[in-house]
Short mmCIF file of C-alpha atoms and ligand atoms in Angstrom, two decimals:
data_model
loop_
_atom_site.label_atom_id
_atom_site.label_comp_id
_atom_site.label_asym_id
_atom_site.label_seq_id
_atom_site.Cartn_x
_atom_site.Cartn_y
_atom_site.Cartn_z
CA MET A 1 -96.54 -67.90 19.02
CA ILE A 2 -98.10 -69.93 21.38
CA PRO A 3 -95.65 -72.46 23.29
CA LEU A 4 -95.71 -75.44 21.79
CA SER A 5 -93.51 -78.66 22.44
CA LEU A 6 -91.75 -80.80 19.70
CA ALA A 7 -94.52 -83.85 20.73
CA GLN A 8 -97.44 -81.28 20.17
CA ILE A 9 -95.59 -79.81 17.55
CA ALA A 10 -95.32 -83.85 15.53
CA ARG A 11 -98.66 -85.28 16.41
CA VAL A 12 -100.28 -81.77 15.17
CA THR A 13 -98.41 -82.27 11.35
CA GLY A 14 -98.42 -86.04 11.50
CA GLY A 15 -94.02 -85.88 11.24
CA GLN A 16 -91.57 -87.98 12.93
CA LEU A 17 -89.54 -85.97 15.83
CA CYS A 18 -85.68 -87.27 15.07
CA HIS A 19 -83.15 -85.66 17.02
CA GLY A 20 -84.69 -83.94 19.07
CA ASP A 21 -86.27 -83.78 23.13
CA PRO A 22 -89.80 -84.35 23.11
CA ASP A 23 -89.91 -81.63 25.58
CA ALA A 24 -87.96 -79.19 24.01
CA VAL A 25 -90.12 -75.69 23.09
CA VAL A 26 -91.62 -73.89 20.56
CA SER A 27 -92.35 -70.25 21.27
CA GLY A 28 -90.13 -67.99 18.74
CA GLU A 29 -90.92 -67.13 15.68
CA VAL A 30 -91.61 -69.84 13.24
CA VAL A 31 -90.05 -68.70 9.82
CA ILE A 32 -88.79 -70.06 5.94
CA ASP A 33 -85.88 -67.81 5.71
CA SER A 34 -83.42 -69.56 7.98
CA ARG A 35 -81.81 -65.53 8.23
CA ARG A 36 -84.32 -65.11 10.72
CA ALA A 37 -84.34 -67.94 12.74
CA GLY A 38 -83.69 -66.94 16.01
CA PRO A 39 -83.92 -67.52 20.13
CA GLY A 40 -87.11 -70.46 20.79
CA GLY A 41 -88.13 -70.70 16.95
CA LEU A 42 -89.00 -72.76 14.66
CA PHE A 43 -87.53 -72.71 10.73
CA ALA A 44 -89.47 -74.70 8.00
CA ALA A 45 -87.00 -75.63 4.98
CA VAL A 46 -88.47 -75.15 2.06
CA ALA A 47 -86.77 -76.09 -1.23
CA GLY A 48 -86.92 -73.39 -3.53
CA GLU A 49 -85.44 -72.90 -6.63
CA ARG A 50 -82.60 -71.61 -6.50
CA SER A 51 -81.58 -73.32 -3.14
CA ASP A 52 -83.18 -75.57 -0.84
CA GLY A 53 -83.87 -75.01 3.07
CA HIS A 54 -82.24 -78.40 4.05
CA ASP A 55 -79.04 -77.28 3.57
CA PHE A 56 -79.10 -74.19 6.39
CA ALA A 57 -80.90 -76.41 8.57
CA ALA A 58 -77.61 -76.79 11.35
CA ALA A 59 -76.80 -72.67 11.06
CA ALA A 60 -81.06 -72.04 11.45
CA VAL A 61 -80.95 -74.52 14.84
CA ALA A 62 -76.85 -72.61 15.54
CA ALA A 63 -78.79 -69.24 15.55
CA GLY A 64 -81.06 -70.39 18.49
CA ALA A 65 -83.67 -72.18 16.64
CA THR A 66 -85.18 -75.35 18.60
CA ALA A 67 -86.07 -77.53 15.15
CA VAL A 68 -86.50 -78.31 12.28
CA LEU A 69 -89.23 -78.35 9.92
CA ALA A 70 -88.52 -80.73 6.77
CA THR A 71 -89.46 -82.78 4.27
CA ARG A 72 -85.62 -85.57 4.45
CA PRO A 73 -83.66 -86.19 7.10
CA VAL A 74 -81.44 -83.31 8.46
CA THR A 75 -78.49 -83.68 11.28
CA VAL A 76 -80.57 -81.22 13.93
CA PRO A 77 -83.62 -82.16 15.96
CA SER A 78 -86.18 -81.61 13.37
CA VAL A 79 -89.90 -83.11 12.63
CA LEU A 80 -90.03 -84.38 9.06
CA VAL A 81 -93.18 -83.94 7.54
CA ALA A 82 -94.18 -85.21 4.04
CA ASP A 83 -95.75 -81.24 3.17
CA VAL A 84 -94.51 -78.58 4.42
CA PRO A 85 -97.24 -75.92 3.64
CA ALA A 86 -99.55 -78.60 4.94
CA ALA A 87 -97.75 -78.84 7.88
CA LEU A 88 -97.43 -75.24 8.70
CA ALA A 89 -101.01 -74.81 8.07
CA ALA A 90 -102.34 -77.57 10.28
CA LEU A 91 -99.90 -75.71 13.56
CA ALA A 92 -101.67 -72.28 12.59
CA ARG A 93 -104.86 -74.08 12.57
CA SER A 94 -103.99 -75.87 16.26
CA VAL A 95 -102.85 -72.41 17.41
CA VAL A 96 -106.00 -70.56 15.59
CA ASP A 97 -107.88 -72.95 17.53
CA ALA A 98 -106.02 -72.53 21.04
CA LEU A 99 -107.02 -69.21 21.38
CA PRO A 100 -110.86 -68.46 20.74
CA ALA A 101 -111.06 -64.95 22.09
CA VAL A 102 -109.48 -63.99 18.60
CA ARG A 103 -111.37 -62.59 16.15
CA ILE A 104 -110.07 -63.45 12.75
CA ALA A 105 -111.10 -61.01 9.87
CA GLY A 106 -110.02 -62.38 6.25
CA ILE A 107 -109.71 -59.83 3.36
CA THR A 108 -109.35 -60.37 -0.36
CA GLY A 109 -110.29 -58.82 -4.09
CA SER A 110 -108.22 -57.83 -7.04
CA SER A 111 -106.82 -54.90 -5.72
CA GLY A 112 -106.24 -52.92 -3.11
CA LYS A 113 -106.29 -56.09 -0.44
CA THR A 114 -102.75 -55.21 0.95
CA SER A 115 -103.47 -51.68 1.20
CA THR A 116 -106.81 -52.06 2.86
CA LYS A 117 -105.24 -54.43 5.37
CA ASP A 118 -102.66 -52.06 6.17
CA LEU A 119 -105.57 -49.59 6.66
CA ALA A 120 -107.53 -52.29 8.53
CA ALA A 121 -104.79 -52.91 11.19
CA GLN A 122 -103.95 -49.43 11.64
CA LEU A 123 -107.48 -49.15 12.90
CA VAL A 124 -107.66 -51.74 14.80
CA GLU A 125 -104.76 -51.70 16.24
CA ARG A 126 -106.65 -48.94 18.27
CA LEU A 127 -109.19 -51.94 19.73
CA GLY A 128 -106.12 -54.15 21.07
CA PRO A 129 -103.11 -56.18 20.08
CA THR A 130 -103.14 -56.74 16.28
CA ILE A 131 -101.43 -59.07 14.24
CA ALA A 132 -101.18 -58.53 10.58
CA PRO A 133 -98.89 -60.02 7.68
CA ALA A 134 -96.04 -57.04 6.23
CA GLY A 135 -97.08 -56.25 2.51
CA SER A 136 -98.56 -58.51 0.19
CA TYR A 137 -97.55 -62.13 2.71
CA ASN A 138 -100.67 -63.61 1.82
CA ASN A 139 -100.51 -67.09 -0.17
CA GLU A 140 -99.81 -70.66 1.37
CA PHE A 141 -96.37 -69.81 3.54
CA GLY A 142 -97.18 -66.42 4.19
CA HIS A 143 -100.82 -67.03 5.24
CA PRO A 144 -99.92 -69.78 8.03
CA LEU A 145 -96.70 -67.95 9.44
CA THR A 146 -98.61 -65.11 9.89
CA VAL A 147 -101.55 -66.44 11.79
CA LEU A 148 -98.25 -68.80 13.97
CA ARG A 149 -97.30 -65.31 15.50
CA ALA A 150 -100.16 -64.73 17.44
CA ASP A 151 -99.95 -65.37 21.18
CA ALA A 152 -102.46 -65.05 24.70
CA ALA A 153 -101.95 -61.54 23.99
CA THR A 154 -103.11 -61.57 20.86
CA ARG A 155 -107.54 -60.00 20.55
CA TYR A 156 -106.95 -59.66 16.25
CA LEU A 157 -105.86 -61.10 12.98
CA VAL A 158 -106.13 -59.40 9.95
CA LEU A 159 -105.25 -62.01 6.91
CA GLU A 160 -104.87 -61.00 3.13
CA LEU A 161 -106.22 -63.51 1.69
CA SER A 162 -104.86 -64.42 -1.98
CA ALA A 163 -106.50 -66.47 -4.72
CA ARG A 164 -104.63 -67.74 -7.77
CA GLY A 165 -107.35 -70.26 -8.16
CA ILE A 166 -110.65 -72.13 -7.33
CA GLY A 167 -110.17 -73.75 -3.89
CA HIS A 168 -107.15 -71.46 -2.93
CA ILE A 169 -109.13 -68.43 -0.46
CA ALA A 170 -111.45 -71.56 0.64
CA TYR A 171 -108.00 -73.34 1.64
CA LEU A 172 -106.92 -70.17 3.48
CA CYS A 173 -110.09 -70.32 5.64
CA ARG A 174 -109.73 -73.07 6.84
CA VAL A 175 -106.07 -72.37 7.81
CA ALA A 176 -107.50 -69.72 10.01
CA PRO A 177 -111.30 -69.00 9.32
CA PRO A 178 -112.72 -65.95 9.68
CA ARG A 179 -115.67 -64.73 11.24
CA TYR A 180 -115.23 -61.16 9.30
CA GLY A 181 -114.45 -61.34 5.76
CA VAL A 182 -113.92 -58.61 3.03
CA VAL A 183 -114.51 -58.35 -0.29
CA LEU A 184 -113.30 -55.53 -2.51
CA ASN A 185 -113.47 -56.02 -6.42
CA VAL A 186 -113.31 -58.78 -8.85
CA GLY A 187 -111.24 -57.50 -11.71
CA HIS A 188 -108.30 -58.77 -14.05
CA ALA A 189 -105.96 -59.36 -11.92
CA HIS A 190 -105.00 -63.39 -12.81
CA ALA A 191 -108.48 -63.88 -14.65
CA GLY A 192 -105.96 -64.96 -17.12
CA GLU A 193 -105.08 -68.03 -14.77
CA PHE A 194 -108.44 -67.88 -13.62
CA GLY A 195 -110.24 -68.42 -16.79
CA GLY A 196 -112.29 -64.66 -16.57
CA LEU A 197 -114.12 -62.81 -14.25
CA ASP A 198 -117.00 -64.85 -12.96
CA GLN A 199 -114.37 -67.85 -12.58
CA VAL A 200 -112.12 -64.53 -10.39
CA ALA A 201 -115.73 -64.31 -8.42
CA ARG A 202 -116.07 -67.84 -7.89
CA ALA A 203 -113.08 -67.90 -6.10
CA LYS A 204 -112.40 -64.50 -3.97
CA GLY A 205 -116.24 -65.74 -2.73
CA GLU A 206 -115.16 -68.41 -1.21
CA LEU A 207 -114.17 -66.21 1.80
CA ALA A 208 -118.02 -65.22 0.99
CA GLU A 209 -118.99 -69.26 1.51
CA ALA A 210 -117.16 -69.73 4.94
CA LEU A 211 -118.63 -67.49 7.27
CA PRO A 212 -120.22 -68.57 9.74
CA ALA A 213 -124.24 -67.79 10.61
CA ASP A 214 -122.83 -65.57 13.18
CA GLY A 215 -120.12 -63.68 11.15
CA VAL A 216 -120.61 -60.80 9.54
CA ALA A 217 -119.72 -60.14 5.29
CA ILE A 218 -118.60 -56.58 4.32
CA LEU A 219 -118.98 -56.81 0.98
CA ASN A 220 -118.59 -53.48 -1.83
CA ALA A 221 -122.24 -52.57 -2.62
CA ASP A 222 -120.66 -50.95 -6.31
CA ASP A 223 -119.41 -53.56 -7.30
CA PRO A 224 -122.04 -56.18 -8.44
CA ARG A 225 -120.16 -59.01 -8.78
CA VAL A 226 -118.77 -58.78 -5.35
CA LEU A 227 -122.69 -57.65 -3.42
CA ALA A 228 -124.12 -60.41 -5.47
CA MET A 229 -122.18 -62.30 -2.57
CA ALA A 230 -124.84 -61.81 -0.49
CA GLY A 231 -126.29 -64.81 -1.66
CA ARG A 232 -123.74 -67.60 -0.92
CA THR A 233 -123.14 -66.30 2.39
CA GLU A 234 -124.75 -67.37 5.72
CA ALA A 235 -122.99 -64.65 7.65
CA ARG A 236 -124.71 -61.53 8.18
CA ILE A 237 -124.27 -59.10 4.95
CA VAL A 238 -122.58 -54.66 5.45
CA THR A 239 -122.53 -53.43 2.26
CA PHE A 240 -119.96 -50.03 1.59
CA SER A 241 -120.12 -47.90 -1.41
CA SER A 242 -119.08 -44.57 -2.48
CA ALA A 243 -121.87 -43.99 -5.07
CA PRO A 244 -123.42 -41.07 -4.37
CA VAL A 245 -126.84 -42.20 -4.32
CA SER A 246 -126.70 -46.15 -2.43
CA ASP A 247 -128.59 -47.68 0.38
CA ALA A 248 -125.33 -48.93 2.16
CA PRO A 249 -124.71 -48.88 5.47
CA VAL A 250 -121.26 -47.53 5.01
CA ARG A 251 -120.33 -44.97 2.94
CA ALA A 252 -118.25 -41.88 1.36
CA VAL A 253 -120.09 -39.09 0.25
CA ASP A 254 -118.69 -35.31 -1.45
CA ILE A 255 -115.27 -36.88 -1.82
CA ARG A 256 -112.95 -34.67 -3.29
CA LEU A 257 -108.94 -34.80 -3.56
CA ASP A 258 -106.07 -32.37 -2.34
CA ASP A 259 -103.60 -31.19 -5.32
CA LEU A 260 -101.62 -34.78 -4.37
CA GLY A 261 -104.57 -36.69 -4.70
CA ARG A 262 -105.54 -37.61 -1.55
CA PRO A 263 -109.14 -37.87 -0.73
CA SER A 264 -111.14 -36.38 1.19
CA PHE A 265 -114.81 -37.50 2.31
CA THR A 266 -117.83 -37.10 4.53
CA LEU A 267 -117.97 -41.02 6.20
CA LEU A 268 -121.55 -41.94 6.98
CA THR A 269 -122.68 -44.56 8.98
CA PRO A 270 -126.14 -45.16 10.56
CA GLU A 271 -124.33 -43.75 13.76
CA GLY A 272 -123.72 -40.65 12.44
CA SER A 273 -121.30 -38.16 9.63
CA ALA A 274 -117.59 -37.96 10.45
CA PRO A 275 -115.21 -35.80 7.74
CA VAL A 276 -111.85 -38.33 6.59
CA THR A 277 -108.87 -37.06 5.02
CA LEU A 278 -106.81 -39.82 3.73
CA ARG A 279 -102.98 -39.48 3.58
CA LEU A 280 -102.96 -41.78 0.77
CA HIS A 281 -103.31 -41.24 -2.68
CA GLY A 282 -105.83 -41.84 -5.70
CA ALA A 283 -109.34 -41.68 -5.41
CA HIS A 284 -109.13 -45.55 -5.15
CA ASN A 285 -108.38 -45.88 -1.86
CA VAL A 286 -111.95 -44.47 -0.70
CA PRO A 287 -113.45 -47.76 -1.05
CA ASN A 288 -110.61 -49.16 0.66
CA ALA A 289 -110.81 -46.80 3.47
CA LEU A 290 -114.68 -47.63 3.64
CA ALA A 291 -113.69 -52.20 3.78
CA ALA A 292 -111.62 -50.76 6.70
CA ALA A 293 -114.26 -48.36 8.52
CA ALA A 294 -116.70 -51.43 8.34
CA LEU A 295 -114.95 -54.16 9.88
CA ALA A 296 -113.96 -51.21 12.27
CA ARG A 297 -117.09 -50.64 13.11
CA GLU A 298 -118.54 -54.30 13.46
CA LEU A 299 -115.47 -54.75 15.92
CA GLY A 300 -116.68 -52.07 18.53
CA MET A 301 -114.60 -49.14 16.76
CA ASP A 302 -116.95 -45.84 17.32
CA LEU A 303 -117.33 -43.07 14.39
CA ASP A 304 -115.10 -40.37 16.47
CA GLY A 305 -112.06 -44.01 16.18
CA ILE A 306 -112.30 -44.70 12.72
CA ALA A 307 -112.31 -41.41 11.24
CA ASP A 308 -109.14 -40.47 13.66
CA GLY A 309 -107.35 -43.47 12.56
CA LEU A 310 -108.46 -43.34 8.85
CA GLY A 311 -106.56 -40.04 8.54
CA ALA A 312 -103.75 -41.15 10.51
CA ALA A 313 -103.29 -44.04 8.69
CA VAL A 314 -100.32 -44.06 6.37
CA ALA A 315 -98.55 -46.40 3.35
CA ARG A 316 -97.18 -49.43 5.67
CA SER A 317 -96.08 -51.44 2.36
CA ARG A 318 -93.77 -50.01 -0.24
CA TRP A 319 -94.55 -48.78 -4.04
CA ARG A 320 -97.72 -48.13 -3.87
CA MET A 321 -98.83 -44.93 -5.22
CA GLU A 322 -95.88 -42.54 -3.40
CA VAL A 323 -95.95 -39.44 -4.13
CA HIS A 324 -92.46 -38.04 -4.91
CA GLN A 325 -92.18 -34.28 -5.11
CA ARG A 326 -88.39 -33.46 -6.87
CA PRO A 327 -86.39 -29.74 -5.59
CA ASP A 328 -87.26 -29.55 -9.83
CA GLY A 329 -90.41 -29.21 -9.69
CA VAL A 330 -91.27 -32.46 -11.01
CA THR A 331 -93.48 -35.09 -9.48
CA VAL A 332 -92.77 -38.64 -9.66
CA ILE A 333 -95.84 -41.46 -8.75
CA ASN A 334 -94.13 -44.42 -7.95
CA ASP A 335 -97.02 -47.24 -7.54
CA ALA A 336 -94.33 -50.10 -9.03
CA TYR A 337 -95.72 -52.59 -6.73
CA ASN A 338 -98.37 -53.93 -9.72
CA ALA A 339 -100.76 -53.68 -11.82
CA ASN A 340 -103.71 -54.88 -13.70
CA PRO A 341 -106.25 -53.26 -15.82
CA GLU A 342 -108.20 -51.87 -12.85
CA SER A 343 -105.32 -50.72 -11.37
CA VAL A 344 -103.47 -48.44 -14.07
CA ARG A 345 -107.15 -47.04 -15.12
CA ALA A 346 -107.03 -46.27 -11.18
CA ALA A 347 -102.96 -44.93 -11.33
CA ILE A 348 -103.75 -42.86 -14.52
CA ASP A 349 -106.74 -41.06 -12.62
CA ALA A 350 -104.97 -40.22 -9.81
CA LEU A 351 -101.52 -39.32 -12.41
CA VAL A 352 -103.65 -36.93 -14.84
CA HIS A 353 -105.40 -34.96 -11.07
CA LEU A 354 -102.35 -34.21 -10.16
CA ALA A 355 -100.64 -32.90 -13.25
CA GLN A 356 -103.41 -30.79 -13.37
CA GLY A 357 -101.61 -27.27 -15.04
CA GLY A 358 -98.97 -29.46 -15.86
CA ARG A 359 -97.95 -32.07 -18.31
CA ALA A 360 -98.35 -35.83 -17.80
CA PHE A 361 -96.64 -39.01 -18.63
CA ALA A 362 -96.54 -42.93 -17.39
CA VAL A 363 -94.09 -45.55 -18.15
CA LEU A 364 -96.03 -48.56 -17.69
CA GLY A 365 -94.22 -52.34 -18.27
CA HIS A 366 -96.77 -54.86 -19.19
CA MET A 367 -99.50 -56.35 -16.85
CA ALA A 368 -99.10 -59.79 -16.29
CA GLU A 369 -101.28 -63.12 -16.09
CA LEU A 370 -104.04 -61.72 -18.00
CA GLY A 371 -104.43 -65.00 -20.55
CA GLY A 372 -106.51 -64.70 -24.20
CA THR A 373 -107.04 -60.76 -23.42
CA SER A 374 -103.72 -59.86 -22.68
CA ARG A 375 -102.96 -57.64 -25.70
CA ALA A 376 -107.27 -55.89 -26.09
CA SER A 377 -106.10 -55.42 -22.47
CA HIS A 378 -103.34 -53.74 -23.00
CA GLU A 379 -104.71 -51.71 -26.24
CA ASP A 380 -107.62 -50.40 -24.53
CA ILE A 381 -105.16 -49.02 -21.43
CA GLY A 382 -103.50 -47.70 -24.13
CA GLU A 383 -106.68 -45.57 -25.55
CA TYR A 384 -107.53 -45.03 -21.97
CA ALA A 385 -104.23 -43.11 -21.21
CA ALA A 386 -105.09 -40.90 -24.52
CA ARG A 387 -108.00 -39.91 -24.00
CA ILE A 388 -108.26 -39.11 -20.40
CA GLY A 389 -108.76 -35.69 -19.50
CA ASP A 390 -108.72 -33.14 -22.18
CA SER A 391 -105.95 -34.01 -24.72
CA GLY A 392 -104.60 -37.49 -23.13
CA LEU A 393 -101.17 -37.90 -21.29
CA ALA A 394 -98.42 -36.22 -22.91
CA GLY A 395 -96.09 -38.98 -23.11
CA LEU A 396 -96.89 -42.96 -22.88
CA ILE A 397 -93.59 -44.89 -22.67
CA ALA A 398 -93.98 -48.81 -22.43
CA VAL A 399 -90.83 -50.50 -21.00
CA GLY A 400 -90.58 -53.60 -23.13
CA GLU A 401 -91.97 -55.51 -25.89
CA GLU A 402 -95.05 -56.85 -24.59
CA ALA A 403 -96.13 -53.26 -23.01
CA ALA A 404 -96.28 -52.40 -26.78
CA PRO A 405 -99.76 -53.07 -27.42
CA LEU A 406 -100.37 -50.18 -25.65
CA LEU A 407 -98.73 -47.64 -27.70
CA ASP A 408 -100.94 -49.45 -30.75
CA GLY A 409 -104.34 -48.79 -28.28
CA ALA A 410 -103.25 -45.12 -27.69
CA ARG A 411 -102.27 -44.42 -31.73
CA ARG A 412 -105.76 -45.56 -32.22
CA VAL A 413 -106.87 -41.92 -30.90
CA ARG A 414 -106.73 -39.68 -33.63
CA SER A 415 -107.04 -37.22 -31.87
CA TRP A 416 -104.54 -37.10 -29.56
CA THR A 417 -101.34 -35.16 -29.65
CA GLY A 418 -98.82 -36.85 -27.18
CA GLU A 419 -95.84 -39.23 -27.80
CA ALA A 420 -95.94 -42.63 -27.71
CA LEU A 421 -92.97 -44.20 -27.07
CA ALA A 422 -91.26 -47.76 -27.04
CA ALA A 423 -88.56 -47.72 -24.39
CA PRO A 424 -86.44 -51.49 -24.45
CA ASP A 425 -85.75 -51.62 -20.54
CA GLY A 426 -86.23 -48.96 -17.63
CA ALA A 427 -82.98 -47.42 -18.10
CA ALA A 428 -84.20 -46.16 -21.79
CA ALA A 429 -87.41 -45.00 -20.67
CA LEU A 430 -85.03 -43.18 -18.40
CA GLU A 431 -83.22 -41.41 -21.56
CA LEU A 432 -86.58 -40.68 -23.46
CA LEU A 433 -87.37 -38.81 -20.49
CA ALA A 434 -84.36 -37.22 -19.16
CA ASN A 435 -84.82 -34.46 -21.91
CA ARG A 436 -88.63 -34.32 -21.81
CA LEU A 437 -89.15 -33.38 -18.39
CA LYS A 438 -90.01 -30.09 -17.25
CA PRO A 439 -90.78 -28.59 -13.76
CA SER A 440 -94.43 -28.81 -13.06
CA ASP A 441 -94.49 -32.48 -15.11
CA VAL A 442 -95.64 -35.64 -12.79
CA VAL A 443 -94.17 -38.98 -14.02
CA LEU A 444 -96.67 -41.94 -13.10
CA VAL A 445 -94.08 -45.29 -13.41
CA LYS A 446 -96.78 -48.54 -13.12
CA ALA A 447 -96.32 -51.94 -14.40
CA SER A 448 -96.54 -55.84 -12.79
CA ARG A 449 -93.79 -57.10 -9.92
CA ALA A 450 -91.82 -59.10 -12.65
CA ALA A 451 -90.85 -55.84 -14.47
CA HIS A 452 -89.62 -54.72 -11.12
CA LEU A 453 -89.94 -50.82 -12.41
CA GLU A 454 -89.37 -49.58 -8.96
CA GLY A 455 -85.32 -49.15 -10.27
CA VAL A 456 -86.76 -46.80 -12.80
CA ALA A 457 -88.95 -44.97 -10.08
CA ALA A 458 -86.37 -44.85 -7.92
CA ALA A 459 -83.86 -42.91 -9.97
CA LEU A 460 -86.14 -40.72 -11.17
CA GLU A 461 -86.93 -39.47 -7.90
CA GLY A 462 -83.31 -39.11 -7.00
CA GLU A 463 -83.13 -37.09 -10.32
CA ALA A 464 -82.30 -33.12 -10.04
CA GLY A 465 -79.59 -32.78 -6.96
CA GLN A 466 -81.01 -35.45 -4.40
N1 ATP B 501 -109.51 -51.04 -5.07
C1 ATP B 501 -108.87 -50.52 -5.78
N2 ATP B 501 -109.32 -51.07 -7.27
C2 ATP B 501 -108.08 -50.18 -7.46
N3 ATP B 501 -106.98 -50.33 -7.88
C3 ATP B 501 -106.59 -50.88 -6.63
C4 ATP B 501 -107.25 -50.34 -5.23
N4 ATP B 501 -106.45 -50.58 -4.81
C5 ATP B 501 -105.28 -50.46 -4.91
N5 ATP B 501 -105.02 -50.29 -5.79
C6 ATP B 501 -104.10 -50.37 -7.15
O1 ATP B 501 -103.66 -51.69 -7.27
C7 ATP B 501 -101.57 -51.80 -6.97
C8 ATP B 501 -101.86 -52.89 -5.68
O2 ATP B 501 -101.97 -52.29 -4.88
P1 ATP B 501 -102.40 -53.11 -3.04
O3 ATP B 501 -101.26 -54.07 -3.06
O4 ATP B 501 -103.03 -52.88 -2.12
O5 ATP B 501 -103.24 -54.88 -4.13
P2 ATP B 501 -103.31 -56.21 -3.65
O6 ATP B 501 -104.78 -56.75 -3.82
O7 ATP B 501 -102.47 -56.23 -2.24
O8 ATP B 501 -102.38 -56.50 -4.64
P3 ATP B 501 -100.98 -58.41 -4.84
O9 ATP B 501 -102.65 -59.45 -5.42
O10 ATP B 501 -100.39 -58.27 -5.52
O11 ATP B 501 -101.41 -58.57 -3.34
C9 ATP B 501 -101.96 -49.89 -6.03
O12 ATP B 501 -100.90 -50.23 -6.18
C10 ATP B 501 -103.21 -49.58 -6.72
O13 ATP B 501 -102.06 -48.74 -7.94
MG1 MG B 502 -101.26 -57.54 -2.16
#
């Protein structure tokens, strides 16, 4: 981060300096994990459910941190504040204000933020020094901590903005005001907490509202709730679309998937067209790639650079559509990072595509935070799994009691000849699969984060003589 003295940090955060030299300088990383505290850094002590960061204040300073940001007195150099996230936000904002040359992009949507952020970062890095968060570091802690990594050399910030309620994205946009805003889609992720899709749209649209008149709103023309956000911004609108017919300036046409579900398409822009083949799996990565392309184009990247960059981009964050081919001929799709109705449908589509010629199995845990529509949503996904392709999935394994309505939905499809199997936990799911899987079968593993099905996927990947 840009060097700040403890006196400056106290002033910006409205905090009180304790036991410290006001001229001591923080120039290293700001962290909330004391184990990551290093020379010249700042350790923000947070009281969590299991442990209290204040207990590690001395260890952080011993590891080289210049000081600690704390809400109660500690025995080492510290700045005492009332609220640590608010202090981090104030610090991040002061860093952004001190770096006017940095161009800030925010990416939001119900599904695909991290995938798009990782794609966009890999394009924008070609234009100049870029800071982007690791994984889904996108909330009231991760967001300011990411922004605080910026320094005088930084040219671009590519940020993932998440919301679990109204006002959250507006808040993140005040911490680091974006000039470029990407909205991917409005879906059912966290829809229960929001109280319906219209509320989700209201929340995601706060990004469009936060953009300045000389900013750019990059909107998915294929999602009517996203397109409607054009009416909520002063910024110039740039749309993208993967529909066969569209007047969006950034488009994908001739979309095809290879045997492993990797999309190829022709990228159309006002400057011309270029062929693109992604290394990522699943057709849902086409709109993600278009959003990244539209952003890079606005930042000045030419068409060839965009097409080349998209083709070179790899999955940077784990457990999102990882395709693993076992020596025994079974393919495992590890999409265990999280799940909501849209992303499960997208993953089932990819599963069925990959299974051409073989049988498709899905190991699905429950989709969290859907509120009152939860049971119906699970039943609908089960039905989708039983209807897809020529004859539905060969097997649907629901892990845990909360996922059981998936099976009820699948059984609604009278013509379905696949198996509906209940597994109390991941180990039971593995047992059910063990005597069913044959060469050329494909298995998808997916659930909400809380279900931790990545262990099931890892066990499946490791099987058969690895
Ligand atoms: N555009 C999309 N439409 C539907 N599903 C998608 C899309 N992009 C990604 N997905 C699915 O959603 C899952 C999560 O992707 P990703 O981590 O990129 O989303 P996210 O929005 O960052 O999620 P989170 O809210 O947990 O941070 C992926 O595993 C994939 O199955
Ligand atoms: Mg994410």
